Amino acid sequence: MAATPHAASRTPRADALYSRVRSVIPAMEWPVFAEDIEAILDLKRQRDAVILAHNYQTPEIFHTVADITGDSLALAREAMRVDAKVIVLAGVHFMAETAKLLNPEKTVLIPDTRAGCSLASSITAADVRLMKARHPGVPVIAYVNTSADVKAEVDICCTSGNARAIVESLGVPEVIMLPDEYLAQNVARETHVRIIAWAGHCEVHERFTAREIADLRAAHPGVTVLAHPECPPEVVAAADFAGSTAAMSDYVTTQHPARVVLLTECSMSDNVALAHPGTEFIRPCNLCPHMKRITLGNIRTALETMTHEVTIDPALAARARASVERMLAVPVPRAPARPVLAA
Ligand code: 13P
Ligand code: SF4
């Protein structure tokens, strides 16, 4: 195993990165990852490509080959600033579509087309038209966790990082917010705007319970509980803080809790823990099977074969892009996107 660079190593640049993930990837497993990482570093240069990785990507992706990491809002913002010709989206399909909407002239690749999202698949464009017919004149806000078809039907998008600001930016007494029922209910508790919701749920976050939090507090005295706003309202109410994946990460950075639990996807704790060795991370978490479809192997294949390219009908894309751009024009505190690799 070559965990430190040396003259004979076939993977010297990858080995130099091992120290970033040493505490979560056993040395014995490293050579398997190192070969793909070395190849990806070469391919990124050859293809003039950047890798945008969501906070739920596994540490060997997040901490080694990713150029930009962040939450959905940060990835959308960074997608607009990318200079490279090719964007590989290490995340789920709606994130790759958003990157394509904002970069129609660039090649956007998703390493596995099956990387979906239970929220995105909970609603269709026809459903949105039905909602609009039922509530004429009420503005419609779509969570970015939706298809381009759905984004094309709505007035504006939001993410978990700006949902309340978007709701209040419209200056109306009532909005439709879809498809995440729990996000809508959690925002409704913080605003006077009446929110009409859709019954979509995130299959990862809907499984957390308030009972689980009570058990965690009993088993780990003093633990700080951070929850994603896709969790049910009773979970958010029982937590110490709720926010987007970037906001949870920032909370740990700025508040330095001695013990923390992140009620969200499992890789998030791994990624944040690597940057905060002084904090004890308690780890009940739920895996997102869609995020986990992305691997170093299929990122490498995506760059070797230039697949799978995300394409969106131009007329539909223009309407969907307008919804995303309206969101990006609303001023909110910026979720940080961290450049991680200067390779
Ligand atoms: P964030 O925008 O908070 O990163 O959330 C995206 C997501 O899919 C959470 O499940
Ligand atoms: Fe979708 Fe939930 Fe997975 Fe996020 S964690 S991509 S909302 S299924």
Short mmCIF file of N, CA and C in Angstrom, two decimals, residues 163-164 167-168 175 177 180-197 229 233:
data_model
loop_
_atom_site.label_atom_id
_atom_site.label_comp_id
_atom_site.label_asym_id
_atom_site.label_seq_id
_atom_site.Cartn_x
_atom_site.Cartn_y
_atom_site.Cartn_z
N ALA A 163 -35.20 28.82 1.37
CA ALA A 163 -36.65 28.62 1.19
C ALA A 163 -37.46 29.76 1.81
N ARG A 164 -37.15 30.12 3.05
CA ARG A 164 -37.94 31.18 3.68
C ARG A 164 -37.77 32.51 2.94
N VAL A 167 -39.87 32.48 -0.20
CA VAL A 167 -41.30 32.63 0.11
C VAL A 167 -41.62 34.10 0.39
N GLU A 168 -40.79 34.73 1.21
CA GLU A 168 -41.08 36.11 1.63
C GLU A 168 -40.74 37.12 0.54
N VAL A 175 -48.62 31.09 -0.90
CA VAL A 175 -47.84 30.50 -2.00
C VAL A 175 -48.09 28.99 -2.04
N MET A 177 -45.90 25.64 -2.42
CA MET A 177 -44.50 25.24 -2.33
C MET A 177 -44.44 23.73 -2.49
N ASP A 180 -41.86 19.14 -1.47
CA ASP A 180 -41.54 18.56 -0.15
C ASP A 180 -42.49 19.09 0.92
N GLU A 181 -43.38 18.23 1.35
CA GLU A 181 -44.38 18.62 2.36
C GLU A 181 -43.71 19.07 3.66
N TYR A 182 -42.67 18.34 4.08
CA TYR A 182 -42.06 18.68 5.37
C TYR A 182 -41.28 20.00 5.29
N LEU A 183 -40.56 20.21 4.19
CA LEU A 183 -39.86 21.49 4.04
C LEU A 183 -40.90 22.62 4.08
N ALA A 184 -42.01 22.44 3.38
CA ALA A 184 -43.07 23.46 3.34
C ALA A 184 -43.59 23.71 4.76
N GLN A 185 -43.83 22.63 5.51
CA GLN A 185 -44.35 22.79 6.88
C GLN A 185 -43.32 23.45 7.79
N ASN A 186 -42.05 23.09 7.60
CA ASN A 186 -41.00 23.69 8.42
C ASN A 186 -40.84 25.18 8.13
N VAL A 187 -40.95 25.56 6.86
CA VAL A 187 -40.87 26.99 6.52
C VAL A 187 -42.11 27.70 7.03
N ALA A 188 -43.27 27.06 6.95
CA ALA A 188 -44.53 27.69 7.39
C ALA A 188 -44.45 28.10 8.86
N ARG A 189 -43.69 27.36 9.65
CA ARG A 189 -43.56 27.71 11.08
C ARG A 189 -42.76 28.99 11.29
N GLU A 190 -42.02 29.40 10.26
CA GLU A 190 -41.13 30.57 10.42
C GLU A 190 -41.65 31.81 9.72
N THR A 191 -42.81 31.74 9.08
CA THR A 191 -43.26 32.87 8.27
C THR A 191 -44.76 33.07 8.44
N HIS A 192 -45.21 34.29 8.12
CA HIS A 192 -46.66 34.54 8.15
C HIS A 192 -47.32 34.19 6.82
N VAL A 193 -46.52 33.87 5.83
CA VAL A 193 -47.10 33.53 4.52
C VAL A 193 -47.74 32.14 4.63
N ARG A 194 -48.97 32.02 4.11
CA ARG A 194 -49.65 30.71 4.13
C ARG A 194 -49.05 29.83 3.02
N ILE A 195 -48.76 28.59 3.36
CA ILE A 195 -48.10 27.73 2.37
C ILE A 195 -48.98 26.52 2.05
N ILE A 196 -49.25 26.36 0.76
CA ILE A 196 -49.99 25.18 0.29
C ILE A 196 -48.93 24.18 -0.16
N ALA A 197 -48.97 22.97 0.39
CA ALA A 197 -47.89 22.01 0.13
C ALA A 197 -48.35 20.87 -0.78
N PRO A 229 -33.97 20.37 6.99
CA PRO A 229 -35.39 20.73 6.96
C PRO A 229 -36.27 19.82 6.11
N PRO A 233 -41.61 17.86 10.69
CA PRO A 233 -41.59 19.01 11.59
C PRO A 233 -41.32 18.65 13.04
#
